[in-house]
JSON list of C-alpha atoms in Angstrom, two decimals:
[
{"chain": "A", "resi": 1, "resn": "MET", "atom": "CA", "xyz": [101.83, 18.20, 1.17]},
{"chain": "A", "resi": 2, "resn": "THR", "atom": "CA", "xyz": [100.75, 15.98, -1.61]},
{"chain": "A", "resi": 3, "resn": "THR", "atom": "CA", "xyz": [97.20, 15.37, -2.77]},
{"chain": "A", "resi": 4, "resn": "GLN", "atom": "CA", "xyz": [97.19, 11.84, -1.44]},
{"chain": "A", "resi": 5, "resn": "LYS", "atom": "CA", "xyz": [98.24, 12.86, 2.02]},
{"chain": "A", "resi": 6, "resn": "ARG", "atom": "CA", "xyz": [95.65, 15.62, 2.08]},
{"chain": "A", "resi": 7, "resn": "ARG", "atom": "CA", "xyz": [92.98, 13.17, 0.94]},
{"chain": "A", "resi": 8, "resn": "LEU", "atom": "CA", "xyz": [93.98, 10.59, 3.62]},
{"chain": "A", "resi": 9, "resn": "ILE", "atom": "CA", "xyz": [93.83, 13.23, 6.37]},
{"chain": "A", "resi": 10, "resn": "VAL", "atom": "CA", "xyz": [90.43, 14.40, 5.21]},
{"chain": "A", "resi": 11, "resn": "ARG", "atom": "CA", "xyz": [89.10, 10.79, 5.16]},
{"chain": "A", "resi": 12, "resn": "ILE", "atom": "CA", "xyz": [90.53, 10.00, 8.56]},
{"chain": "A", "resi": 13, "resn": "SER", "atom": "CA", "xyz": [89.06, 13.24, 9.99]},
{"chain": "A", "resi": 14, "resn": "ALA", "atom": "CA", "xyz": [85.64, 12.39, 8.46]},
{"chain": "A", "resi": 15, "resn": "VAL", "atom": "CA", "xyz": [85.65, 8.88, 10.11]},
{"chain": "A", "resi": 16, "resn": "VAL", "atom": "CA", "xyz": [86.66, 10.31, 13.46]},
{"chain": "A", "resi": 17, "resn": "ILE", "atom": "CA", "xyz": [83.97, 12.98, 13.37]},
{"chain": "A", "resi": 18, "resn": "VAL", "atom": "CA", "xyz": [81.35, 10.41, 12.39]},
{"chain": "A", "resi": 19, "resn": "LEU", "atom": "CA", "xyz": [82.45, 8.19, 15.41]},
{"chain": "A", "resi": 20, "resn": "LEU", "atom": "CA", "xyz": [82.34, 11.06, 17.75]},
{"chain": "A", "resi": 21, "resn": "ILE", "atom": "CA", "xyz": [78.91, 12.01, 16.66]},
{"chain": "A", "resi": 22, "resn": "ALA", "atom": "CA", "xyz": [77.75, 8.34, 17.03]},
{"chain": "A", "resi": 23, "resn": "VAL", "atom": "CA", "xyz": [79.08, 8.19, 20.64]},
{"chain": "A", "resi": 24, "resn": "TRP", "atom": "CA", "xyz": [77.44, 11.47, 21.46]},
{"chain": "A", "resi": 25, "resn": "MET", "atom": "CA", "xyz": [74.09, 10.35, 19.98]},
{"chain": "A", "resi": 26, "resn": "PHE", "atom": "CA", "xyz": [74.27, 7.07, 21.90]},
{"chain": "A", "resi": 27, "resn": "LEU", "atom": "CA", "xyz": [74.81, 8.92, 25.18]},
{"chain": "A", "resi": 28, "resn": "ILE", "atom": "CA", "xyz": [72.00, 11.50, 24.82]},
{"chain": "A", "resi": 29, "resn": "GLY", "atom": "CA", "xyz": [69.55, 9.21, 23.10]},
{"chain": "A", "resi": 30, "resn": "LYS", "atom": "CA", "xyz": [69.73, 6.05, 25.27]},
{"chain": "A", "resi": 31, "resn": "GLN", "atom": "CA", "xyz": [66.42, 5.37, 27.01]},
{"chain": "A", "resi": 32, "resn": "HIS", "atom": "CA", "xyz": [66.36, 4.23, 30.64]},
{"chain": "A", "resi": 33, "resn": "THR", "atom": "CA", "xyz": [63.63, 3.18, 33.07]},
{"chain": "A", "resi": 34, "resn": "ILE", "atom": "CA", "xyz": [63.88, 4.53, 36.59]},
{"chain": "A", "resi": 35, "resn": "LEU", "atom": "CA", "xyz": [61.82, 2.54, 39.09]},
{"chain": "A", "resi": 36, "resn": "LEU", "atom": "CA", "xyz": [60.71, 4.64, 42.04]},
{"chain": "A", "resi": 37, "resn": "ASP", "atom": "CA", "xyz": [60.32, 2.35, 45.04]},
{"chain": "A", "resi": 38, "resn": "ASN", "atom": "CA", "xyz": [58.58, 3.19, 48.30]},
{"chain": "A", "resi": 39, "resn": "LYS", "atom": "CA", "xyz": [59.02, -0.06, 50.23]},
{"chain": "A", "resi": 40, "resn": "THR", "atom": "CA", "xyz": [60.46, -0.60, 53.66]},
{"chain": "A", "resi": 41, "resn": "VAL", "atom": "CA", "xyz": [64.21, -1.44, 53.47]},
{"chain": "A", "resi": 42, "resn": "ASP", "atom": "CA", "xyz": [65.93, -2.95, 56.54]},
{"chain": "A", "resi": 43, "resn": "ASP", "atom": "CA", "xyz": [65.12, -0.48, 59.40]},
{"chain": "A", "resi": 44, "resn": "ILE", "atom": "CA", "xyz": [63.97, 2.40, 57.18]},
{"chain": "A", "resi": 45, "resn": "ALA", "atom": "CA", "xyz": [60.17, 2.57, 56.93]},
{"chain": "A", "resi": 46, "resn": "ALA", "atom": "CA", "xyz": [58.29, 3.43, 53.84]},
{"chain": "A", "resi": 47, "resn": "LEU", "atom": "CA", "xyz": [56.54, 6.82, 53.82]},
{"chain": "A", "resi": 48, "resn": "ASP", "atom": "CA", "xyz": [52.77, 7.17, 53.57]},
{"chain": "A", "resi": 49, "resn": "LEU", "atom": "CA", "xyz": [52.79, 9.39, 50.50]},
{"chain": "A", "resi": 50, "resn": "ILE", "atom": "CA", "xyz": [55.59, 10.73, 48.35]},
{"chain": "A", "resi": 51, "resn": "GLU", "atom": "CA", "xyz": [55.24, 12.94, 45.23]},
{"chain": "A", "resi": 52, "resn": "VAL", "atom": "CA", "xyz": [58.15, 12.46, 42.78]},
{"chain": "A", "resi": 53, "resn": "THR", "atom": "CA", "xyz": [58.88, 14.47, 39.67]},
{"chain": "A", "resi": 54, "resn": "VAL", "atom": "CA", "xyz": [61.59, 13.19, 37.28]},
{"chain": "A", "resi": 55, "resn": "ASP", "atom": "CA", "xyz": [63.01, 15.99, 35.19]},
{"chain": "A", "resi": 56, "resn": "LYS", "atom": "CA", "xyz": [60.04, 17.92, 33.85]},
{"chain": "A", "resi": 57, "resn": "GLN", "atom": "CA", "xyz": [57.70, 14.94, 33.58]},
{"chain": "A", "resi": 58, "resn": "PRO", "atom": "CA", "xyz": [54.30, 14.95, 35.37]},
{"chain": "A", "resi": 59, "resn": "SER", "atom": "CA", "xyz": [54.57, 14.25, 39.05]},
{"chain": "A", "resi": 60, "resn": "ILE", "atom": "CA", "xyz": [53.93, 10.69, 40.36]},
{"chain": "A", "resi": 61, "resn": "GLU", "atom": "CA", "xyz": [52.26, 10.00, 43.70]},
{"chain": "A", "resi": 62, "resn": "ILE", "atom": "CA", "xyz": [53.57, 6.89, 45.36]},
{"chain": "A", "resi": 63, "resn": "THR", "atom": "CA", "xyz": [52.02, 5.46, 48.49]},
{"chain": "A", "resi": 64, "resn": "LYS", "atom": "CA", "xyz": [53.48, 2.80, 50.90]},
{"chain": "A", "resi": 65, "resn": "ARG", "atom": "CA", "xyz": [54.67, -0.50, 49.36]},
{"chain": "A", "resi": 66, "resn": "MET", "atom": "CA", "xyz": [54.22, 0.96, 45.87]},
{"chain": "A", "resi": 67, "resn": "ARG", "atom": "CA", "xyz": [56.54, 1.09, 42.95]},
{"chain": "A", "resi": 68, "resn": "ASP", "atom": "CA", "xyz": [56.17, 3.27, 39.82]},
{"chain": "A", "resi": 69, "resn": "GLN", "atom": "CA", "xyz": [58.37, 4.08, 36.86]},
{"chain": "A", "resi": 70, "resn": "ALA", "atom": "CA", "xyz": [59.58, 6.97, 34.83]},
{"chain": "A", "resi": 71, "resn": "ILE", "atom": "CA", "xyz": [60.98, 6.49, 31.37]},
{"chain": "A", "resi": 72, "resn": "VAL", "atom": "CA", "xyz": [63.85, 8.93, 30.58]},
{"chain": "A", "resi": 73, "resn": "THR", "atom": "CA", "xyz": [66.37, 9.57, 27.87]},
{"chain": "A", "resi": 74, "resn": "GLY", "atom": "CA", "xyz": [70.00, 10.43, 28.67]},
{"chain": "A", "resi": 75, "resn": "GLN", "atom": "CA", "xyz": [72.31, 9.80, 31.58]},
{"chain": "A", "resi": 76, "resn": "LYS", "atom": "CA", "xyz": [71.66, 12.73, 33.98]},
{"chain": "A", "resi": 77, "resn": "HIS", "atom": "CA", "xyz": [68.34, 13.52, 35.62]},
{"chain": "A", "resi": 78, "resn": "THR", "atom": "CA", "xyz": [66.86, 15.43, 38.49]},
{"chain": "A", "resi": 79, "resn": "LEU", "atom": "CA", "xyz": [64.48, 13.88, 40.99]},
{"chain": "A", "resi": 80, "resn": "THR", "atom": "CA", "xyz": [62.28, 16.31, 42.91]},
{"chain": "A", "resi": 81, "resn": "ILE", "atom": "CA", "xyz": [60.78, 14.61, 45.92]},
{"chain": "A", "resi": 82, "resn": "VAL", "atom": "CA", "xyz": [57.98, 16.21, 48.07]},
{"chain": "A", "resi": 83, "resn": "TYR", "atom": "CA", "xyz": [56.90, 14.50, 51.27]},
{"chain": "A", "resi": 84, "resn": "THR", "atom": "CA", "xyz": [55.53, 15.29, 54.70]},
{"chain": "A", "resi": 85, "resn": "ASP", "atom": "CA", "xyz": [57.75, 14.59, 57.77]},
{"chain": "A", "resi": 86, "resn": "ASP", "atom": "CA", "xyz": [56.59, 13.44, 61.25]},
{"chain": "A", "resi": 87, "resn": "SER", "atom": "CA", "xyz": [55.89, 17.08, 62.25]},
{"chain": "A", "resi": 88, "resn": "TRP", "atom": "CA", "xyz": [53.59, 17.59, 59.24]},
{"chain": "A", "resi": 89, "resn": "ASN", "atom": "CA", "xyz": [56.15, 19.82, 57.56]},
{"chain": "A", "resi": 90, "resn": "GLU", "atom": "CA", "xyz": [56.29, 19.61, 53.75]},
{"chain": "A", "resi": 91, "resn": "ILE", "atom": "CA", "xyz": [59.81, 18.83, 52.63]},
{"chain": "A", "resi": 92, "resn": "VAL", "atom": "CA", "xyz": [61.13, 19.30, 49.09]},
{"chain": "A", "resi": 93, "resn": "LEU", "atom": "CA", "xyz": [64.24, 17.35, 48.22]},
{"chain": "A", "resi": 94, "resn": "GLU", "atom": "CA", "xyz": [65.94, 17.75, 44.89]},
{"chain": "A", "resi": 95, "resn": "LYS", "atom": "CA", "xyz": [68.59, 15.21, 43.91]},
{"chain": "A", "resi": 96, "resn": "ASP", "atom": "CA", "xyz": [70.59, 14.93, 40.68]},
{"chain": "A", "resi": 97, "resn": "ILE", "atom": "CA", "xyz": [71.28, 11.36, 39.59]},
{"chain": "A", "resi": 98, "resn": "SER", "atom": "CA", "xyz": [73.50, 9.84, 36.97]},
{"chain": "A", "resi": 99, "resn": "ILE", "atom": "CA", "xyz": [72.49, 6.52, 35.51]},
{"chain": "A", "resi": 100, "resn": "PRO", "atom": "CA", "xyz": [75.41, 4.12, 34.91]},
{"chain": "A", "resi": 101, "resn": "LEU", "atom": "CA", "xyz": [76.16, 3.76, 31.22]},
{"chain": "A", "resi": 102, "resn": "GLY", "atom": "CA", "xyz": [75.51, 0.03, 30.92]},
{"chain": "A", "resi": 103, "resn": "GLU", "atom": "CA", "xyz": [72.18, 0.02, 32.80]},
{"chain": "A", "resi": 104, "resn": "ASN", "atom": "CA", "xyz": [68.75, 0.03, 31.18]},
{"chain": "A", "resi": 105, "resn": "MET", "atom": "CA", "xyz": [66.71, -0.13, 34.31]},
{"chain": "A", "resi": 106, "resn": "VAL", "atom": "CA", "xyz": [67.63, 1.26, 37.79]},
{"chain": "A", "resi": 107, "resn": "LEU", "atom": "CA", "xyz": [65.80, 1.22, 41.09]},
{"chain": "A", "resi": 108, "resn": "VAL", "atom": "CA", "xyz": [65.65, 4.23, 43.37]},
{"chain": "A", "resi": 109, "resn": "SER", "atom": "CA", "xyz": [64.83, 3.43, 47.00]},
{"chain": "A", "resi": 110, "resn": "LEU", "atom": "CA", "xyz": [63.02, 6.58, 48.09]},
{"chain": "A", "resi": 111, "resn": "PRO", "atom": "CA", "xyz": [62.91, 5.78, 51.86]},
{"chain": "A", "resi": 112, "resn": "VAL", "atom": "CA", "xyz": [66.71, 5.22, 51.88]},
{"chain": "A", "resi": 113, "resn": "LEU", "atom": "CA", "xyz": [67.29, 8.50, 49.85]},
{"chain": "A", "resi": 114, "resn": "ILE", "atom": "CA", "xyz": [64.98, 10.51, 52.12]},
{"chain": "A", "resi": 115, "resn": "ALA", "atom": "CA", "xyz": [66.53, 9.11, 55.32]},
{"chain": "A", "resi": 116, "resn": "ASN", "atom": "CA", "xyz": [69.99, 10.17, 54.24]},
{"chain": "A", "resi": 117, "resn": "PRO", "atom": "CA", "xyz": [70.01, 12.56, 51.26]},
{"chain": "A", "resi": 118, "resn": "ASP", "atom": "CA", "xyz": [73.76, 13.14, 51.59]},
{"chain": "A", "resi": 119, "resn": "ALA", "atom": "CA", "xyz": [74.57, 9.45, 51.10]},
{"chain": "A", "resi": 120, "resn": "PRO", "atom": "CA", "xyz": [76.36, 8.38, 48.01]},
{"chain": "A", "resi": 121, "resn": "GLN", "atom": "CA", "xyz": [74.26, 7.41, 45.03]},
{"chain": "A", "resi": 122, "resn": "GLU", "atom": "CA", "xyz": [75.27, 3.72, 45.32]},
{"chain": "A", "resi": 123, "resn": "ASP", "atom": "CA", "xyz": [73.36, 3.56, 48.62]},
{"chain": "A", "resi": 124, "resn": "TRP", "atom": "CA", "xyz": [69.91, 4.38, 47.17]},
{"chain": "A", "resi": 125, "resn": "LEU", "atom": "CA", "xyz": [70.22, 3.67, 43.40]},
{"chain": "A", "resi": 126, "resn": "GLU", "atom": "CA", "xyz": [70.92, 0.09, 42.17]},
{"chain": "A", "resi": 127, "resn": "PRO", "atom": "CA", "xyz": [70.71, -1.69, 38.95]},
{"chain": "A", "resi": 128, "resn": "PHE", "atom": "CA", "xyz": [67.47, -3.66, 38.47]},
{"chain": "A", "resi": 129, "resn": "GLU", "atom": "CA", "xyz": [66.98, -6.94, 36.63]},
{"chain": "A", "resi": 130, "resn": "SER", "atom": "CA", "xyz": [63.68, -8.66, 36.93]},
{"chain": "A", "resi": 131, "resn": "LEU", "atom": "CA", "xyz": [63.40, -12.44, 37.28]},
{"chain": "A", "resi": 132, "resn": "ALA", "atom": "CA", "xyz": [61.62, -14.30, 34.51]},
{"chain": "A", "resi": 133, "resn": "VAL", "atom": "CA", "xyz": [59.10, -16.83, 35.76]},
{"chain": "A", "resi": 134, "resn": "THR", "atom": "CA", "xyz": [59.00, -20.06, 33.70]},
{"chain": "A", "resi": 135, "resn": "TYR", "atom": "CA", "xyz": [56.90, -23.19, 34.25]},
{"chain": "A", "resi": 136, "resn": "ASP", "atom": "CA", "xyz": [58.07, -26.68, 33.66]},
{"chain": "A", "resi": 137, "resn": "THR", "atom": "CA", "xyz": [55.35, -28.35, 31.66]},
{"chain": "A", "resi": 138, "resn": "GLY", "atom": "CA", "xyz": [56.13, -31.69, 33.32]},
{"chain": "A", "resi": 139, "resn": "SER", "atom": "CA", "xyz": [55.51, -30.44, 36.88]},
{"chain": "A", "resi": 140, "resn": "ASP", "atom": "CA", "xyz": [53.77, -27.72, 38.78]},
{"chain": "A", "resi": 141, "resn": "GLU", "atom": "CA", "xyz": [57.11, -26.29, 40.00]},
{"chain": "A", "resi": 142, "resn": "VAL", "atom": "CA", "xyz": [57.89, -22.66, 39.26]},
{"chain": "A", "resi": 143, "resn": "VAL", "atom": "CA", "xyz": [61.42, -21.94, 38.05]},
{"chain": "A", "resi": 144, "resn": "LEU", "atom": "CA", "xyz": [62.96, -18.47, 38.48]},
{"chain": "A", "resi": 145, "resn": "THR", "atom": "CA", "xyz": [65.73, -17.47, 36.00]},
{"chain": "A", "resi": 146, "resn": "GLU", "atom": "CA", "xyz": [67.86, -14.40, 35.77]},
{"chain": "A", "resi": 147, "resn": "GLU", "atom": "CA", "xyz": [66.96, -13.65, 32.15]},
{"chain": "A", "resi": 148, "resn": "ALA", "atom": "CA", "xyz": [65.59, -10.18, 31.61]},
{"chain": "A", "resi": 149, "resn": "SER", "atom": "CA", "xyz": [61.76, -10.40, 31.26]},
{"chain": "A", "resi": 150, "resn": "LEU", "atom": "CA", "xyz": [59.19, -8.01, 29.99]},
{"chain": "A", "resi": 151, "resn": "MET", "atom": "CA", "xyz": [57.00, -8.74, 32.94]},
{"chain": "A", "resi": 152, "resn": "SER", "atom": "CA", "xyz": [57.14, -6.34, 35.90]},
{"chain": "A", "resi": 153, "resn": "ASP", "atom": "CA", "xyz": [55.94, -6.44, 39.44]},
{"chain": "A", "resi": 154, "resn": "PHE", "atom": "CA", "xyz": [53.95, -3.21, 39.42]}
]
């Protein structure tokens, strides 16, 4: 093998290694927001009080009609949900979730997850995009757009 071929192989290998490291760093370093929602959905009622822990972060207490958030890094996470059922038994539910690659913010419907913990992830986890509220200066009419906004409805 000539020196030129060896040099070309080394350069191509270096570029491939750098690209692989970049993809790996993107996957493990991407930050996501998980919205934890305890609102009534269809026929599934919200619970009075739910305690949720995302990974090893401090636990979050969520009451009826409340939404809170957890900011996480990476694609795979563990939700630990503690709640009391109708018979006053404390139930601990642990669920692994995988956030879709292209999503920055996802919403977890806790009542739907608790009602059917064996349901597929698509039933209780959905992408979230907030609506931006803009005002037309010529009138008092509120216009909602689908642009991502920094405002939230917490």
